[in-house]
Tab-separated table of C-alpha atoms in Angstrom:
chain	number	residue	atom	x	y	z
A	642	UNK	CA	-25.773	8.350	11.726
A	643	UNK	CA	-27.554	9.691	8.593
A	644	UNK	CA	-29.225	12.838	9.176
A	645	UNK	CA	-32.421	11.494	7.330
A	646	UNK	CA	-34.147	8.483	7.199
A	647	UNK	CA	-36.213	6.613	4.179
A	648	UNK	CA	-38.610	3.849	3.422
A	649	UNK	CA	-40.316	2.545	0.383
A	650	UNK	CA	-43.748	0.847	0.408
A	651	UNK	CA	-45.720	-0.018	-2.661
A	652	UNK	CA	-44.127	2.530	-5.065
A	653	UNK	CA	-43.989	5.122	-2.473
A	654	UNK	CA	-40.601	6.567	-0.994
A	655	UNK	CA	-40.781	8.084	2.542
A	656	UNK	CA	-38.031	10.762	3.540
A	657	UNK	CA	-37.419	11.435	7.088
A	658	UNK	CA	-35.565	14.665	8.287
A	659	UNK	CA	-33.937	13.441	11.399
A	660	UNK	CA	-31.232	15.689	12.451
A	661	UNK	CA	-31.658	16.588	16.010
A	662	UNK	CA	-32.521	18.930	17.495
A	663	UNK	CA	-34.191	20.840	15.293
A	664	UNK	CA	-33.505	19.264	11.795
A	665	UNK	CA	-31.803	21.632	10.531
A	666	UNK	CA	-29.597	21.651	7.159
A	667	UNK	CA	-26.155	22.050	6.588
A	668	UNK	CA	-24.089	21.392	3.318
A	669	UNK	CA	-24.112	17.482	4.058
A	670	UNK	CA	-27.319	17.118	5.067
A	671	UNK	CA	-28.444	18.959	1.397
A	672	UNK	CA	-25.793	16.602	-0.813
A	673	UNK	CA	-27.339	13.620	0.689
A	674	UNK	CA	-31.192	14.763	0.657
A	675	UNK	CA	-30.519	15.550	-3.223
A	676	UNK	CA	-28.562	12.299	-3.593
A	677	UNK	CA	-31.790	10.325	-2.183
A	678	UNK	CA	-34.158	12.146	-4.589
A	679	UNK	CA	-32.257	11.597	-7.728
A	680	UNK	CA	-32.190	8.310	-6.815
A	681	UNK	CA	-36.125	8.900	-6.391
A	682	UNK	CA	-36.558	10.415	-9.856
A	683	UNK	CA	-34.108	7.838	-11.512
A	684	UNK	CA	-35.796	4.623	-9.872
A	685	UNK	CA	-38.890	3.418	-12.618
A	686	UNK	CA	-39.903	1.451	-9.194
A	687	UNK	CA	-40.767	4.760	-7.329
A	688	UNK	CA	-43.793	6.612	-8.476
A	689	UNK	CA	-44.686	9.401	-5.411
A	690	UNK	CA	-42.031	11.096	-2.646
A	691	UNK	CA	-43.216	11.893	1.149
A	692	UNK	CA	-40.657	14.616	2.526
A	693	UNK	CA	-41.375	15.214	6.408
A	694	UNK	CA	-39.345	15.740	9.927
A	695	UNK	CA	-39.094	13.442	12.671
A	696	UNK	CA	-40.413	14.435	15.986
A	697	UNK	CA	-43.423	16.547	16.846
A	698	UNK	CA	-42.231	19.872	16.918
A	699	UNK	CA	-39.951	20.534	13.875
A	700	UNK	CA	-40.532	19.876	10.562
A	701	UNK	CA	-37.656	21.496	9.288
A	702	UNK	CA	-36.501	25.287	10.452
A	703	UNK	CA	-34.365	25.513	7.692
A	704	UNK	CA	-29.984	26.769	6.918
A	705	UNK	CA	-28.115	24.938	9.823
A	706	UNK	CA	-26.791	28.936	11.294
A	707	UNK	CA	-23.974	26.589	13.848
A	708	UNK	CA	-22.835	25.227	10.883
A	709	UNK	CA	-22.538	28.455	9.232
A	710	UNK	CA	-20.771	29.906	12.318
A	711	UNK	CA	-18.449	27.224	11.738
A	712	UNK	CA	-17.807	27.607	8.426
A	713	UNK	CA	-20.376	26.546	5.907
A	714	UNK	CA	-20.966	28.832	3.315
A	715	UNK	CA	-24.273	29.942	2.704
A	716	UNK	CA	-23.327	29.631	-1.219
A	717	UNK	CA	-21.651	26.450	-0.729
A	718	UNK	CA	-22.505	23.412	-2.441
A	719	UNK	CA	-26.015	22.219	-1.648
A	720	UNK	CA	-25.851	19.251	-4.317
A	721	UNK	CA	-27.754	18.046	-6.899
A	722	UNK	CA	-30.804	19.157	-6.083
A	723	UNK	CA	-29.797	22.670	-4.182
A	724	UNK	CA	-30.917	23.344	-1.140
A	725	UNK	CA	-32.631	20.675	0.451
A	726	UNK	CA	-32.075	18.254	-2.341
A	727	UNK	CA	-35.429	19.451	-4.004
A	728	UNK	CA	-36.040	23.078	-5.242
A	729	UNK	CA	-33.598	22.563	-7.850
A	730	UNK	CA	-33.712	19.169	-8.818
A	731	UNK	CA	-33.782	19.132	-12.834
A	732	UNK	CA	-36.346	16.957	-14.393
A	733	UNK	CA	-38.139	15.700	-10.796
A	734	UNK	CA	-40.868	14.595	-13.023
A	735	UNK	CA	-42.816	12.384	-10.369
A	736	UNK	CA	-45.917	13.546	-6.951
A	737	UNK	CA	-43.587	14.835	-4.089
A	738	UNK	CA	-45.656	15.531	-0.472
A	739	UNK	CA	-45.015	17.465	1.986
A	740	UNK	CA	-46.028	16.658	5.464
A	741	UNK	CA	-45.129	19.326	7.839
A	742	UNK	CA	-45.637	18.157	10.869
A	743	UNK	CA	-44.531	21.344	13.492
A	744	UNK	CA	-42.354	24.107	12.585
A	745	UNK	CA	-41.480	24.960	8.719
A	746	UNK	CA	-39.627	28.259	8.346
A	747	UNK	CA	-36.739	29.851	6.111
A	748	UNK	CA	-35.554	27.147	4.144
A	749	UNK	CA	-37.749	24.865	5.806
A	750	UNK	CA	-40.619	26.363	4.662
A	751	UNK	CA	-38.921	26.837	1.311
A	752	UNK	CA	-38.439	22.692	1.260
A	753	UNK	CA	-42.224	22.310	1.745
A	754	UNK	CA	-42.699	24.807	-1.052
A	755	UNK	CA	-40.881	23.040	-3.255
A	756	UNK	CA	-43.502	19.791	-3.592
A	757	UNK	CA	-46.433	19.399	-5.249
A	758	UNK	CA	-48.840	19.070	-2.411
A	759	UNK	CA	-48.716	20.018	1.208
A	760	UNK	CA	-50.494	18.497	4.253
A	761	UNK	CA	-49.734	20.467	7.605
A	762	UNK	CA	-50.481	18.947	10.785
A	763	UNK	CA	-52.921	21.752	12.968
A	764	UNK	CA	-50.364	22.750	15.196
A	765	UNK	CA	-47.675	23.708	12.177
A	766	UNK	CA	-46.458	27.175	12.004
A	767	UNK	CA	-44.460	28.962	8.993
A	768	UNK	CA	-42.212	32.052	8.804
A	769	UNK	CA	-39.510	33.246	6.898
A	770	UNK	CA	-37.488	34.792	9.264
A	771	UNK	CA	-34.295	35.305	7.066
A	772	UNK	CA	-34.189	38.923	6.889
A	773	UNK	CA	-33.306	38.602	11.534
A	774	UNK	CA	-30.001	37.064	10.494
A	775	UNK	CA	-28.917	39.343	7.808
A	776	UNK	CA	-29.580	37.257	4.480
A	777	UNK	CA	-32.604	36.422	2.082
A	778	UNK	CA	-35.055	33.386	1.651
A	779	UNK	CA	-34.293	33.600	-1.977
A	780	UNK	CA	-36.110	30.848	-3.188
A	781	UNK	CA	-38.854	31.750	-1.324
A	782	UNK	CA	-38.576	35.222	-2.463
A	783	UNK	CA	-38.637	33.974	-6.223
A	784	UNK	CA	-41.882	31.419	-5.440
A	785	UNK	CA	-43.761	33.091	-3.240
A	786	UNK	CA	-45.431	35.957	-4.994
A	787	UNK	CA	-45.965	33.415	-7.434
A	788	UNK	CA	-48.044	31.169	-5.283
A	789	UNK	CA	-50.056	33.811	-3.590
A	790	UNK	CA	-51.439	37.102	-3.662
A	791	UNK	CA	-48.095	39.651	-4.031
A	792	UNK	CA	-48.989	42.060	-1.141
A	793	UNK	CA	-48.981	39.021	1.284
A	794	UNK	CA	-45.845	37.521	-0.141
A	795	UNK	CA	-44.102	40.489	0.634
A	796	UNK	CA	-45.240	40.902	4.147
A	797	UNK	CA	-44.146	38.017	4.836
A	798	UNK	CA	-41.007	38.486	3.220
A	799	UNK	CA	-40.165	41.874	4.772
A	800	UNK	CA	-41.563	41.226	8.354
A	801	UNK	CA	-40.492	37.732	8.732
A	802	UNK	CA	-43.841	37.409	11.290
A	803	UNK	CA	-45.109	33.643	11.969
A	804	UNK	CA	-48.539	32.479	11.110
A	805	UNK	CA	-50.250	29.437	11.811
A	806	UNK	CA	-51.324	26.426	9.786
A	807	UNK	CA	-55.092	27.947	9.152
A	808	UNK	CA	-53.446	30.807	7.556
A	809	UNK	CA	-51.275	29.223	5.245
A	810	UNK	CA	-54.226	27.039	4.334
A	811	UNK	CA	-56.519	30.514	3.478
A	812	UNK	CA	-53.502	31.775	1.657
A	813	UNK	CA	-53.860	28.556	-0.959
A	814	UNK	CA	-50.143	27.506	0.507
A	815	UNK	CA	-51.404	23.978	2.209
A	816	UNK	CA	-54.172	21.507	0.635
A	817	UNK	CA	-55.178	20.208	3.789
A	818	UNK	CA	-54.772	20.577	7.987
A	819	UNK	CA	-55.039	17.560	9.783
A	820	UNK	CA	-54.862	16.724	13.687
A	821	UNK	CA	-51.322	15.685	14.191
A	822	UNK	CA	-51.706	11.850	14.718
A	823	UNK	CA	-53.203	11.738	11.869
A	824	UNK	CA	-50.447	13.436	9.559
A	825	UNK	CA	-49.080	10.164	8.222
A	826	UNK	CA	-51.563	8.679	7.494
A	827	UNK	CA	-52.812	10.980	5.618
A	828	UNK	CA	-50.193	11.836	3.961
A	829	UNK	CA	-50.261	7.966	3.008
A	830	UNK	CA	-53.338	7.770	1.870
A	831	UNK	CA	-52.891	10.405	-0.607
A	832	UNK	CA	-49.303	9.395	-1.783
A	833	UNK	CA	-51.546	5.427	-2.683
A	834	UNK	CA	-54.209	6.986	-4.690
A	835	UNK	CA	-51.239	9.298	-6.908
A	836	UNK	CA	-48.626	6.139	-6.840
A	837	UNK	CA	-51.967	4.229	-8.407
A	838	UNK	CA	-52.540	6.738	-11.503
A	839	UNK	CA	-50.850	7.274	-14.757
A	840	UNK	CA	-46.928	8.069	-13.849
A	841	UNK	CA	-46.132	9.137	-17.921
A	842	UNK	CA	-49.528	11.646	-17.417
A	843	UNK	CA	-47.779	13.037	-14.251
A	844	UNK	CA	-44.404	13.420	-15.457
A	845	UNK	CA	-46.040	15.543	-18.550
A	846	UNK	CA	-48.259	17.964	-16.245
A	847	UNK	CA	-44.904	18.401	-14.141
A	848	UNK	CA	-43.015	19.190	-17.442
A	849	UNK	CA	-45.541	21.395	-18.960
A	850	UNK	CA	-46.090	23.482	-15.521
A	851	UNK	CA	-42.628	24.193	-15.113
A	852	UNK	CA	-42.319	24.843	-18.850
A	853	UNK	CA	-45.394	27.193	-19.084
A	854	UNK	CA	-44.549	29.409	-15.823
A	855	UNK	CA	-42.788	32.378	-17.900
A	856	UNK	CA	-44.381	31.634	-20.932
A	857	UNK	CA	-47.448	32.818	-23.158
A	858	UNK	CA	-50.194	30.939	-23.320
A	859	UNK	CA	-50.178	30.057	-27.518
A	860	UNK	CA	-46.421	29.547	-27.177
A	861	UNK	CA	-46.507	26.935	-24.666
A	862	UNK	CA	-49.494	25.243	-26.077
A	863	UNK	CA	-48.194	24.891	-29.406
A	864	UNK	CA	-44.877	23.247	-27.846
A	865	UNK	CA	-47.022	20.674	-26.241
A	866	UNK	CA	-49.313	20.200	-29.094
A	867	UNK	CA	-46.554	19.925	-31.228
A	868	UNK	CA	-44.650	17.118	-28.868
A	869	UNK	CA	-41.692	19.563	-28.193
A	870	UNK	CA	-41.435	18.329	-24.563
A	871	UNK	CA	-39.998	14.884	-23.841
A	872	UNK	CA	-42.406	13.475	-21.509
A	873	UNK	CA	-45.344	14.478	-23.303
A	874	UNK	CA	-43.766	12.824	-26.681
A	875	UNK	CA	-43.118	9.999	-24.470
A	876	UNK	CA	-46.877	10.094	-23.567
A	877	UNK	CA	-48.648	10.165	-26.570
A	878	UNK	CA	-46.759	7.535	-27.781
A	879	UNK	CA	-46.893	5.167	-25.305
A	880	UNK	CA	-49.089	2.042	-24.594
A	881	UNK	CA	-50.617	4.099	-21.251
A	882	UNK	CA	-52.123	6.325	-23.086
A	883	UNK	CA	-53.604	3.603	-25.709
A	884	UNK	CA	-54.637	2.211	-22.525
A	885	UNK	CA	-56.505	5.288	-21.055
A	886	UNK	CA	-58.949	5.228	-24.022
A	887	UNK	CA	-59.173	1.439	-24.207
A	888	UNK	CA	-60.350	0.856	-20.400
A	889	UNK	CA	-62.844	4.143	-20.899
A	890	UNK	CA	-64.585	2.380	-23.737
A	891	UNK	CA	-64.349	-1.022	-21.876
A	892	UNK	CA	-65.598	0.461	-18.424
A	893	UNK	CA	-62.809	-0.935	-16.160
A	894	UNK	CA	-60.009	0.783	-14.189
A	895	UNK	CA	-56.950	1.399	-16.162
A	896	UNK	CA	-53.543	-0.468	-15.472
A	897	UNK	CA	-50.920	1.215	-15.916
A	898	UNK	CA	-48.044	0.714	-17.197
A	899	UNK	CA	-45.776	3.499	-16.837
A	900	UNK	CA	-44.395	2.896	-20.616
């Protein structure tokens, strides 16, 4: 049986963790995660991702530790998109959510970490309790002084303590809690309203975030001013962005087109 499970529904992909009994990840549960989101960012069809676990209580705790004990390497081969098929996908240019619907820690909470926008059910809880079994969240260790303030991110790296989902959300690390019957559809509902905007606008605020992150500010301005990045070349040539400006002036909605 395959340790995850997906659906599509009106441009939107759905990704189910289902690997009982905690959905956990080991080596072939990572190939086949990164395998269903390069098929994600390769299909023009699919314009937003949903990541989430099934059942109540985990959303995903992270490295499968019986599988290392029997002999996957924790430097093994993750697949395309490293661990958990997202955090090093290459040119993931389209909305991923997270909904975390229980427990998110280590590389769990590293998955959730690495989408664009996370909803956490109100009963969630997040550590990074790496340091307990002798290794290092090292993605989260490379994003999460990033994301918030550094003293924090280091606590949390170095004491590997839990904290709940109103935390996280004062910390700027979830958008939104929501009562946990009503994860999904929230998480819906938000994944409609990006699947219905402009996917070439998207793919260019993806491109120039990741491109701007170690970057000065003049230097990455003048490569998107001067159409040095694909997808915003792609953009301001395209019939979407013609469009844009045509349905402002016209006061309607745009349709778009994606080209």
């Amino acid at each position: 049986m395959s340790p995850i499970k997906t659906e599509t529904r009106d441009g939107i992909l759905l990704v189910t963790l289902d690997r009982p009994k905690a959905n956990a990840i080991d080596l072939a549960t990572s190939r086949i995660m990164g395998n269903t989101f390069a098929a994600f960012r390769d299909d023009p069809a699919l314009r937003v991702a949903i990541i989430t676990g099934a059942g109540a209580k985990f959303f995903c705790p992270g490295w499968d530790l019986k599988a290392a004990a029997d002999g996957d390497a924790v430097d093994g081969d993750y697949g395309v998109g490293g661990f958990g098929g997202l955090q090093e996908l290459p040119d993931l240019n389209k909305p991923v959510i997270a909904a975390v619907n229980g427990i998110a820690c280590g590389g769990g909470l590293e998955l959730a970490l690495s989408a664009d926008m996370i909803i956490a059910a109100d009963h969630a809880t997040f550590a990074l309790p790496e340091i307990r079994s002798g290794t290092v969240a090292d993605a989260a260790s490379v994003k999460l002084p990033k994301r918030i303030p550094y003293h924090i991110a280091m606590e949390l790296l170095l004491t590997g303590r839990w904290f709940d989902a109103e935390e996280a959300k004062g910390w700027g690390l979830v958008n939104e809690i929501v009562p946990a019957d009503q994860l999904m559809e929230r998480a819906w509902e938000l994944a409609r309203l990006l699947a219905s905007g402009p996917p070439l606008v998207y793919a260019a605020i993806k491109e120039i975030v990741r491109d701007a992150e170690d970057a000065k500010f003049q230097d990455a301005m003048n490569r998107i001013t001067g159409r040095i990045l694909p997808t915003v070349d792609v953009l301001y040539g395209s019939e979407d962005n013609l469009e844009g400006a045509r349905a402002f002036a016209e006061k309607r909605d745009p349709v778009w087109k994606g080209k």
